[in-house]
Short mmCIF file of C-alpha atoms and ligand atoms in Angstrom, two decimals:
data_model
loop_
_atom_site.label_atom_id
_atom_site.label_comp_id
_atom_site.label_asym_id
_atom_site.label_seq_id
_atom_site.Cartn_x
_atom_site.Cartn_y
_atom_site.Cartn_z
CA MET A 839 13.58 -24.03 22.96
CA ASN A 840 9.86 -23.53 22.78
CA ASP A 841 8.73 -21.85 19.54
CA VAL A 842 5.17 -21.18 20.71
CA ALA A 843 4.64 -17.54 21.71
CA PRO A 844 3.71 -17.09 25.38
CA ALA A 845 0.03 -16.40 26.02
CA GLY A 846 -0.93 -12.94 24.74
CA ARG A 847 2.07 -12.72 22.42
CA HIS A 848 1.79 -13.15 18.69
CA GLU A 849 3.50 -12.37 15.44
CA ILE A 850 2.85 -9.28 13.37
CA LEU A 851 4.02 -8.31 9.91
CA ILE A 852 5.88 -5.12 9.10
CA VAL A 853 5.65 -3.92 5.50
CA SER A 854 8.01 -1.04 4.71
CA GLU A 855 7.47 1.95 2.44
CA GLU A 856 10.01 0.44 0.04
CA VAL A 857 8.19 -2.90 -0.15
CA CYS A 858 4.82 -1.12 -0.64
CA GLU A 859 6.31 0.80 -3.59
CA LYS A 860 7.58 -2.43 -5.14
CA LEU A 861 4.41 -4.49 -4.59
CA VAL A 862 1.43 -2.12 -4.86
CA GLY A 863 1.32 -0.63 -8.32
CA ARG A 864 -1.44 1.34 -10.00
CA ALA A 865 -3.33 -1.79 -11.06
CA GLU A 866 -3.44 -3.21 -7.50
CA ALA A 867 -4.47 0.18 -6.08
CA PHE A 868 -7.21 0.64 -8.68
CA LYS A 869 -8.67 -2.80 -7.92
CA ALA A 870 -8.52 -2.25 -4.15
CA VAL A 871 -10.09 1.23 -4.27
CA GLU A 872 -12.81 0.28 -6.77
CA GLY A 873 -13.65 -2.75 -4.62
CA VAL A 874 -13.91 -0.78 -1.39
CA PHE A 875 -16.02 2.02 -2.97
CA ALA A 876 -18.39 -0.71 -4.16
CA ALA A 877 -18.47 -2.33 -0.69
CA MET A 878 -19.16 1.07 0.95
CA ALA A 879 -22.12 1.67 -1.37
CA ARG A 880 -23.52 -1.80 -0.55
CA GLY A 881 -23.27 -0.97 3.15
CA GLU A 882 -20.65 -3.68 3.70
CA ALA A 883 -17.82 -1.29 4.58
CA ARG A 884 -17.98 1.64 6.96
CA ASN A 885 -15.66 4.55 7.73
CA PHE A 886 -15.56 5.61 11.35
CA PRO A 887 -15.52 9.28 12.40
CA VAL A 888 -12.27 10.99 11.49
CA VAL A 889 -10.14 12.62 14.19
CA ARG A 890 -7.90 15.48 13.05
CA GLU A 891 -6.37 17.90 15.54
CA ALA A 892 -3.83 20.70 15.57
CA LEU A 893 -1.11 19.51 17.97
CA GLY A 894 0.05 22.93 19.10
CA HIS A 895 3.56 21.63 18.40
CA ALA A 896 5.66 21.87 15.20
CA ASP A 897 2.59 23.45 13.49
CA ALA A 898 1.44 19.86 12.97
CA LEU A 899 -1.99 18.45 12.19
CA TYR A 900 -2.42 14.89 13.44
CA GLY A 901 -5.27 12.43 13.22
CA PHE A 902 -6.78 8.99 12.58
CA LYS A 903 -8.89 7.57 9.75
CA SER A 904 -10.31 4.16 10.52
CA GLY A 905 -12.96 1.76 9.36
CA PHE A 906 -14.02 -1.82 8.75
CA ASP A 907 -14.58 -3.51 5.39
CA ARG A 908 -16.67 -6.65 6.03
CA ALA A 909 -16.46 -7.64 2.37
CA GLY A 910 -12.65 -7.50 2.29
CA MET A 911 -12.21 -8.28 6.03
CA ALA A 912 -9.95 -5.26 6.51
CA LEU A 913 -10.05 -3.58 9.91
CA GLY A 914 -7.63 -0.86 10.88
CA VAL A 915 -6.53 2.71 11.17
CA LYS A 916 -4.32 5.12 9.26
CA SER A 917 -2.65 7.53 11.61
CA GLY A 918 -0.59 10.54 10.67
CA GLY A 919 -0.91 14.07 9.44
CA TYR A 920 0.93 17.09 8.18
CA TRP A 921 4.24 18.44 9.53
CA PRO A 922 5.05 21.59 7.48
CA GLY A 923 8.64 21.79 8.79
CA ASN A 924 9.56 18.34 7.49
CA SER A 925 10.73 19.34 4.02
CA ALA A 926 13.48 21.48 5.62
CA ARG A 927 14.69 18.22 7.24
CA GLY A 928 14.57 16.29 3.99
CA LEU A 929 11.37 14.48 5.03
CA THR A 930 7.89 14.34 3.44
CA ASN A 931 5.48 16.83 5.05
CA HIS A 932 2.59 14.34 4.96
CA GLN A 933 3.40 11.37 7.22
CA SER A 934 1.25 8.31 7.80
CA SER A 935 1.32 4.68 8.92
CA VAL A 936 -1.38 2.02 8.77
CA LEU A 937 -2.19 -0.55 11.47
CA LEU A 938 -4.30 -3.55 10.44
CA PHE A 939 -6.10 -5.71 13.00
CA ASP A 940 -7.55 -9.22 12.82
CA PRO A 941 -11.34 -8.65 12.58
CA ASP A 942 -11.99 -11.96 14.40
CA THR A 943 -9.83 -11.28 17.47
CA GLY A 944 -8.86 -7.59 17.45
CA ARG A 945 -5.19 -8.55 17.56
CA LEU A 946 -2.72 -6.34 15.70
CA LYS A 947 -1.89 -8.02 12.39
CA ALA A 948 0.37 -5.65 10.50
CA VAL A 949 2.14 -2.30 10.48
CA VAL A 950 2.39 -0.79 7.01
CA GLY A 951 4.15 2.35 5.74
CA GLY A 952 1.42 4.76 4.58
CA ASN A 953 3.16 7.57 2.67
CA TYR A 954 3.48 5.98 -0.77
CA LEU A 955 0.17 4.15 -0.34
CA THR A 956 -1.64 7.46 0.31
CA ALA A 957 -0.45 8.86 -3.02
CA VAL A 958 -1.22 5.72 -5.00
CA ARG A 959 -4.68 5.26 -3.44
CA THR A 960 -5.60 8.93 -4.03
CA ALA A 961 -4.59 8.65 -7.67
CA ALA A 962 -6.54 5.39 -7.90
CA ALA A 963 -9.71 7.13 -6.65
CA SER A 964 -9.72 9.70 -9.46
CA ALA A 965 -8.75 6.97 -11.93
CA VAL A 966 -11.77 4.88 -10.83
CA SER A 967 -13.98 7.95 -11.31
CA ILE A 968 -12.58 8.52 -14.82
CA ALA A 969 -13.06 4.84 -15.69
CA HIS A 970 -16.74 4.99 -14.71
CA LEU A 971 -17.74 8.58 -15.58
CA ALA A 972 -15.57 10.16 -18.29
CA ARG A 973 -16.60 10.11 -21.92
CA GLN A 974 -14.95 7.28 -23.83
CA ASP A 975 -13.65 9.69 -26.49
CA ALA A 976 -11.78 11.95 -24.00
CA LYS A 977 -8.48 13.12 -25.55
CA VAL A 978 -7.21 16.04 -23.44
CA LEU A 979 -6.35 15.63 -19.76
CA GLY A 980 -6.16 18.75 -17.58
CA ILE A 981 -4.21 18.83 -14.32
CA VAL A 982 -4.65 21.73 -11.87
CA GLY A 983 -1.79 21.64 -9.34
CA ALA A 984 1.77 20.38 -9.59
CA GLY A 985 2.56 19.30 -6.03
CA HIS A 986 3.60 15.88 -4.67
CA GLN A 987 0.37 14.08 -5.66
CA SER A 988 0.09 15.46 -9.19
CA ALA A 989 2.46 13.07 -11.00
CA PHE A 990 0.71 10.07 -9.38
CA GLN A 991 -2.60 11.51 -10.56
CA LEU A 992 -1.34 12.03 -14.11
CA ARG A 993 0.06 8.51 -14.43
CA ALA A 994 -3.10 6.82 -13.10
CA ALA A 995 -5.50 8.96 -15.16
CA ALA A 996 -3.51 8.47 -18.36
CA GLU A 997 -4.26 4.74 -18.23
CA GLN A 998 -8.03 5.22 -18.26
CA ARG A 999 -8.63 6.78 -21.69
CA ASP A 1000 -6.78 7.16 -24.97
CA PHE A 1001 -5.43 10.63 -24.10
CA GLU A 1002 -3.27 12.56 -26.57
CA LYS A 1003 -2.41 15.70 -24.65
CA VAL A 1004 -1.96 17.09 -21.14
CA VAL A 1005 -2.80 20.72 -20.30
CA ALA A 1006 -1.75 21.86 -16.84
CA TRP A 1007 -1.75 24.86 -14.53
CA ASN A 1008 0.05 25.54 -11.28
CA ARG A 1009 0.19 28.65 -9.11
CA SER A 1010 3.95 28.74 -9.61
CA PRO A 1011 4.44 27.68 -13.26
CA GLU A 1012 8.07 26.56 -12.80
CA LYS A 1013 6.78 23.58 -10.78
CA LEU A 1014 5.06 22.23 -13.93
CA GLU A 1015 8.43 20.72 -14.95
CA SER A 1016 7.71 17.46 -13.11
CA LEU A 1017 4.47 17.03 -15.07
CA VAL A 1018 6.26 17.86 -18.36
CA THR A 1019 8.64 14.97 -17.63
CA VAL A 1020 5.86 12.50 -16.78
CA ALA A 1021 3.79 13.49 -19.83
CA GLY A 1022 6.89 12.95 -21.98
CA GLU A 1023 7.43 9.48 -20.47
CA LEU A 1024 3.80 8.65 -21.27
CA GLY A 1025 4.14 9.86 -24.88
CA LEU A 1026 1.63 12.70 -24.36
CA SER A 1027 2.09 16.24 -25.63
CA PHE A 1028 2.11 18.93 -22.92
CA GLU A 1029 1.03 22.57 -22.70
CA GLY A 1030 1.17 24.87 -19.66
CA VAL A 1031 -2.00 27.00 -19.84
CA THR A 1032 -4.19 29.47 -17.96
CA LEU A 1033 -7.07 28.02 -15.96
CA GLN A 1034 -9.57 29.38 -18.47
CA GLU A 1035 -7.71 27.75 -21.37
CA LEU A 1036 -7.45 24.50 -19.39
CA GLY A 1037 -11.25 24.49 -19.05
CA ARG A 1038 -11.66 25.22 -22.75
CA GLN A 1039 -9.48 22.30 -23.86
CA ALA A 1040 -9.78 19.54 -21.28
CA ASP A 1041 -12.16 16.57 -21.54
CA VAL A 1042 -11.06 15.30 -18.13
CA ILE A 1043 -9.77 17.57 -15.34
CA ILE A 1044 -8.10 16.63 -12.07
CA THR A 1045 -7.74 19.34 -9.41
CA ILE A 1046 -5.13 18.49 -6.77
CA THR A 1047 -4.26 21.68 -4.89
CA SER A 1048 -4.52 23.06 -1.35
CA SER A 1049 -6.62 26.01 -2.51
CA PHE A 1050 -9.18 27.72 -0.26
CA GLU A 1051 -10.90 29.55 -3.10
CA PRO A 1052 -12.39 28.44 -6.41
CA LEU A 1053 -9.84 28.08 -9.19
CA LEU A 1054 -12.12 26.82 -12.00
CA ARG A 1055 -15.31 28.59 -13.03
CA GLY A 1056 -18.30 26.72 -14.45
CA GLU A 1057 -18.50 28.77 -17.64
CA TRP A 1058 -14.94 27.73 -18.61
CA ILE A 1059 -15.69 23.99 -18.62
CA LYS A 1060 -16.49 22.06 -21.81
CA PRO A 1061 -19.86 20.28 -22.02
CA GLY A 1062 -19.34 16.57 -21.34
CA ALA A 1063 -16.16 17.08 -19.29
CA HIS A 1064 -15.40 14.98 -16.22
CA ILE A 1065 -13.78 16.73 -13.25
CA ALA A 1066 -12.17 14.90 -10.34
CA CYS A 1067 -11.77 17.33 -7.42
CA MET A 1068 -9.12 15.65 -5.27
CA GLY A 1069 -7.53 18.47 -3.25
CA THR A 1070 -10.50 19.48 -1.12
CA ASP A 1071 -10.43 17.29 1.97
CA THR A 1072 -10.93 19.84 4.76
CA LYS A 1073 -13.53 22.37 5.81
CA GLY A 1074 -12.96 25.65 3.95
CA LYS A 1075 -10.91 24.27 1.04
CA GLN A 1076 -12.31 24.82 -2.46
CA GLU A 1077 -11.12 24.21 -6.03
CA VAL A 1078 -14.14 24.92 -8.28
CA ASP A 1079 -17.00 27.39 -7.97
CA ALA A 1080 -20.14 26.23 -6.21
CA GLY A 1081 -22.23 26.98 -9.32
CA LEU A 1082 -20.25 24.35 -11.25
CA VAL A 1083 -20.97 21.76 -8.55
CA ALA A 1084 -24.66 22.73 -8.71
CA THR A 1085 -24.92 22.12 -12.47
CA ALA A 1086 -22.77 18.96 -12.64
CA GLY A 1087 -23.76 15.37 -11.95
CA VAL A 1088 -22.02 14.98 -8.58
CA PHE A 1089 -20.47 11.70 -7.40
CA THR A 1090 -18.29 11.05 -4.38
CA ASP A 1091 -16.44 8.45 -2.35
CA GLU A 1092 -18.55 9.16 0.75
CA VAL A 1093 -21.53 11.53 0.85
CA ALA A 1094 -21.10 12.42 4.57
CA GLN A 1095 -17.59 13.71 3.86
CA SER A 1096 -18.52 15.34 0.55
CA ILE A 1097 -21.02 17.69 2.21
CA THR A 1098 -18.81 18.57 5.19
CA ILE A 1099 -15.15 18.55 4.07
CA GLY A 1100 -15.35 17.89 0.32
CA GLU A 1101 -15.83 20.10 -2.71
CA ALA A 1102 -19.63 19.92 -2.37
CA GLN A 1103 -19.55 21.59 1.09
CA HIS A 1104 -19.86 25.07 -0.49
CA ALA A 1105 -22.74 24.26 -2.87
CA VAL A 1106 -24.58 22.56 0.02
CA ALA A 1107 -23.93 25.50 2.39
CA ALA A 1108 -25.20 27.93 -0.27
CA GLY A 1109 -28.38 25.85 -0.67
CA LEU A 1110 -27.59 25.11 -4.34
CA ILE A 1111 -27.67 21.31 -3.89
CA GLU A 1112 -28.75 18.85 -1.21
CA GLU A 1113 -27.17 15.72 0.17
CA ALA A 1114 -29.63 13.66 -1.91
CA ASP A 1115 -28.21 15.16 -5.14
CA ILE A 1116 -24.85 13.45 -4.53
CA THR A 1117 -24.34 9.86 -5.65
CA PRO A 1118 -21.77 7.45 -4.17
CA LEU A 1119 -19.41 6.36 -6.96
CA GLY A 1120 -19.88 2.84 -5.60
CA ASP A 1121 -23.48 2.91 -6.87
CA VAL A 1122 -22.14 3.37 -10.39
CA ILE A 1123 -19.55 0.61 -9.89
CA ASN A 1124 -22.32 -1.69 -8.58
CA GLY A 1125 -24.60 -0.87 -11.54
CA VAL A 1126 -27.23 0.70 -9.26
CA HIS A 1127 -26.76 4.15 -10.88
CA ALA A 1128 -26.19 4.64 -14.61
CA GLY A 1129 -23.42 7.26 -14.19
CA ARG A 1130 -23.21 10.10 -16.71
CA LYS A 1131 -26.48 11.25 -18.31
CA GLY A 1132 -25.50 11.62 -21.95
CA ASP A 1133 -22.53 13.12 -23.77
CA ASP A 1134 -23.05 16.74 -22.67
CA GLU A 1135 -23.42 16.32 -18.91
CA ILE A 1136 -20.50 17.59 -16.83
CA THR A 1137 -19.71 14.97 -14.21
CA LEU A 1138 -17.82 15.81 -11.02
CA PHE A 1139 -16.18 13.38 -8.62
CA ASP A 1140 -15.70 14.80 -5.14
CA GLY A 1141 -12.78 12.69 -3.90
CA THR A 1142 -12.56 13.46 -0.20
CA GLY A 1143 -10.31 10.53 0.77
CA VAL A 1144 -11.59 7.85 3.14
CA GLY A 1145 -9.78 5.62 5.62
CA LEU A 1146 -11.14 2.49 3.93
CA GLN A 1147 -9.10 3.35 0.82
CA ASP A 1148 -5.97 3.26 2.97
CA LEU A 1149 -6.93 -0.03 4.58
CA ALA A 1150 -7.72 -1.57 1.18
CA VAL A 1151 -4.29 -0.78 -0.29
CA ALA A 1152 -2.49 -1.65 2.96
CA ASP A 1153 -4.29 -5.00 3.02
CA ALA A 1154 -3.23 -5.60 -0.60
CA ALA A 1155 0.36 -4.79 0.39
CA VAL A 1156 0.26 -7.21 3.34
CA ARG A 1157 -1.25 -10.04 1.31
CA LYS A 1158 1.31 -9.66 -1.48
CA ALA A 1159 4.24 -9.19 0.91
CA SER A 1160 3.21 -12.37 2.79
CA VAL A 1161 3.00 -14.45 -0.37
CA GLU A 1162 6.31 -13.13 -1.68
CA GLY A 1163 8.11 -13.32 1.69
CA ARG A 1164 8.77 -9.55 1.68
CA ALA A 1165 7.26 -8.71 5.09
CA THR A 1166 9.31 -8.64 8.30
CA LEU A 1167 7.91 -10.86 11.03
CA VAL A 1168 8.06 -9.52 14.58
CA ARG A 1169 6.87 -11.17 17.78
CA LEU A 1170 4.77 -8.72 19.78
P1 NAD B 1255 1.66 19.70 -2.09
O1 NAD B 1255 1.84 20.55 -0.89
O2 NAD B 1255 2.81 18.91 -2.60
O3 NAD B 1255 1.13 20.60 -3.32
C1 NAD B 1255 0.11 21.55 -3.13
C2 NAD B 1255 -0.37 22.07 -4.46
O4 NAD B 1255 -1.42 23.00 -4.21
C3 NAD B 1255 0.69 22.82 -5.24
O5 NAD B 1255 0.47 22.61 -6.62
C4 NAD B 1255 0.41 24.29 -4.89
O6 NAD B 1255 0.85 25.18 -5.88
C5 NAD B 1255 -1.10 24.25 -4.83
N1 NAD B 1255 -1.69 25.32 -4.04
C6 NAD B 1255 -1.55 25.55 -2.72
N2 NAD B 1255 -2.29 26.60 -2.34
C7 NAD B 1255 -2.91 27.06 -3.46
C8 NAD B 1255 -3.80 28.12 -3.71
N3 NAD B 1255 -4.21 28.93 -2.74
N4 NAD B 1255 -4.23 28.29 -4.98
C9 NAD B 1255 -3.83 27.48 -5.96
N5 NAD B 1255 -2.99 26.43 -5.78
C10 NAD B 1255 -2.53 26.25 -4.54
O7 NAD B 1255 0.43 18.77 -1.77
P2 NAD B 1255 0.02 17.36 -2.39
O8 NAD B 1255 0.59 16.28 -1.56
O9 NAD B 1255 0.27 17.36 -3.85
O10 NAD B 1255 -1.56 17.38 -2.12
C11 NAD B 1255 -2.38 18.31 -2.78
C12 NAD B 1255 -3.68 18.45 -2.02
O11 NAD B 1255 -4.39 17.22 -2.05
C13 NAD B 1255 -3.47 18.78 -0.53
O12 NAD B 1255 -4.32 19.86 -0.19
C14 NAD B 1255 -3.88 17.52 0.20
O13 NAD B 1255 -4.47 17.79 1.45
C15 NAD B 1255 -4.88 16.92 -0.76
N6 NAD B 1255 -4.99 15.46 -0.64
C16 NAD B 1255 -6.20 14.91 -0.83
C17 NAD B 1255 -6.35 13.54 -0.74
C18 NAD B 1255 -7.68 12.90 -0.97
O14 NAD B 1255 -7.83 11.70 -0.75
N7 NAD B 1255 -8.65 13.61 -1.46
C19 NAD B 1255 -5.23 12.72 -0.46
C20 NAD B 1255 -4.00 13.31 -0.31
C21 NAD B 1255 -3.87 14.70 -0.41
#
C-alpha cells in the first residue's frame, strides 16, 4: 500500500472541545491573547472585516471572524454565532468552530472546537487588561453579569491581583449563585450588591452582560478603578454611560471595533471622544504607551473581541495537541 496522499490530498488535525478544555488553560490563553494584542499594535497581525448576518432561520445570527498573525503565523477563521433555541435542546446558544490554514500554502491545517476557547480567550482579554492597567493594590473585584462567561471572567481576573472580595450584580439575582461558588473556591468573600454599591466598593470591575443601556454611571465609580467592558460587541449594546467613557483613559483590543461595535461607540457618536483618544492595549504591552496616568485615573478596557484572539488560542491548542498526541489526524 502506498502511504503518500494522492496529489491534492493532505492530512489535517481535529482538536475537540474536550481536548481544548484539557490543554488550553488560563495561563496558555493569557499568553496567546497578550501576544496577539502586542502583534496587532505592531502592525504584524490584522483582523479582516467581520461578517455577521441574521439567518432568517431559527432566530440565528451567523458569521465569520478571520485574520492573519504574521508574528505567530496563524491564519484562519472562526465561524459560528448565536442560536437562541439551543438551550431548550440542551446545547450552548453560542456555537463556534475554528479553521486554521497553512499561511505558506493556504491548505487547511486544523479544525478546532471554538466554544470553550471563546470563553477562555474572552476572560484572558480582560485579565490582560487588568494585568497592565489596574492598580497594584486593587482588593475588591466587581462583576456585572452572571451569565455563561462570568465565571470564566472571575477566575481569570482573580489571578491578576491580590483580591480579597468579590462584589457582583445580575439582573436576576438568583443567578449570582454560580459566582458565589467560584468566589468560595478561590477563597474570596462575596457580596451581592446594587450597581451603585458595586461602583462604590470595586477597584476592578468587569461588565459581561448583553445590555443595550448603560448599567454603570460615572459618578458611582471609585477614582483609580479599572473597568473591563466585555459584553458590548455589537452596534447598540451598552454597559456604562458615555460620560464615564469620556472621562476614563480608554484602551481597547482594536480601535476600529471599539468605535463601531464596542463600548466607545456611544461616546464617539455623542462627540465626547474621538478615535485618537483610544489606545490599543497592545501599545501598553509593547511599552509604547505608559498605561494608567497615576493612581486616581479611571482606566477602561473596551474588549470587543477579535478573530485573532480565537486564532491565537486555537493555534495554541493545535500545537499542544500535536506534541501530546491528542489531535485526531484525518486525510482530506
Ligand atoms: P449569557 O446569555 O449567558 O448571559 C447574559 C448576561 O447578560 C446575563 O447575566 C443577563 O442577566 C445579562 N443581561 C442580558 N440583558 C441584560 C440587560 N438588558 N440588562 C442587564 N443585564 C442583562 O451570555 P454570556 O455568554 O455570558 O455573554 C455575555 C455577553 O458577552 C454577551 O452579550 C456576549 O455577546 C458578550 N461576549 C463578548 C465577547 C467579547 O469578546 N467581548 C465574547 C463573548 C461574549
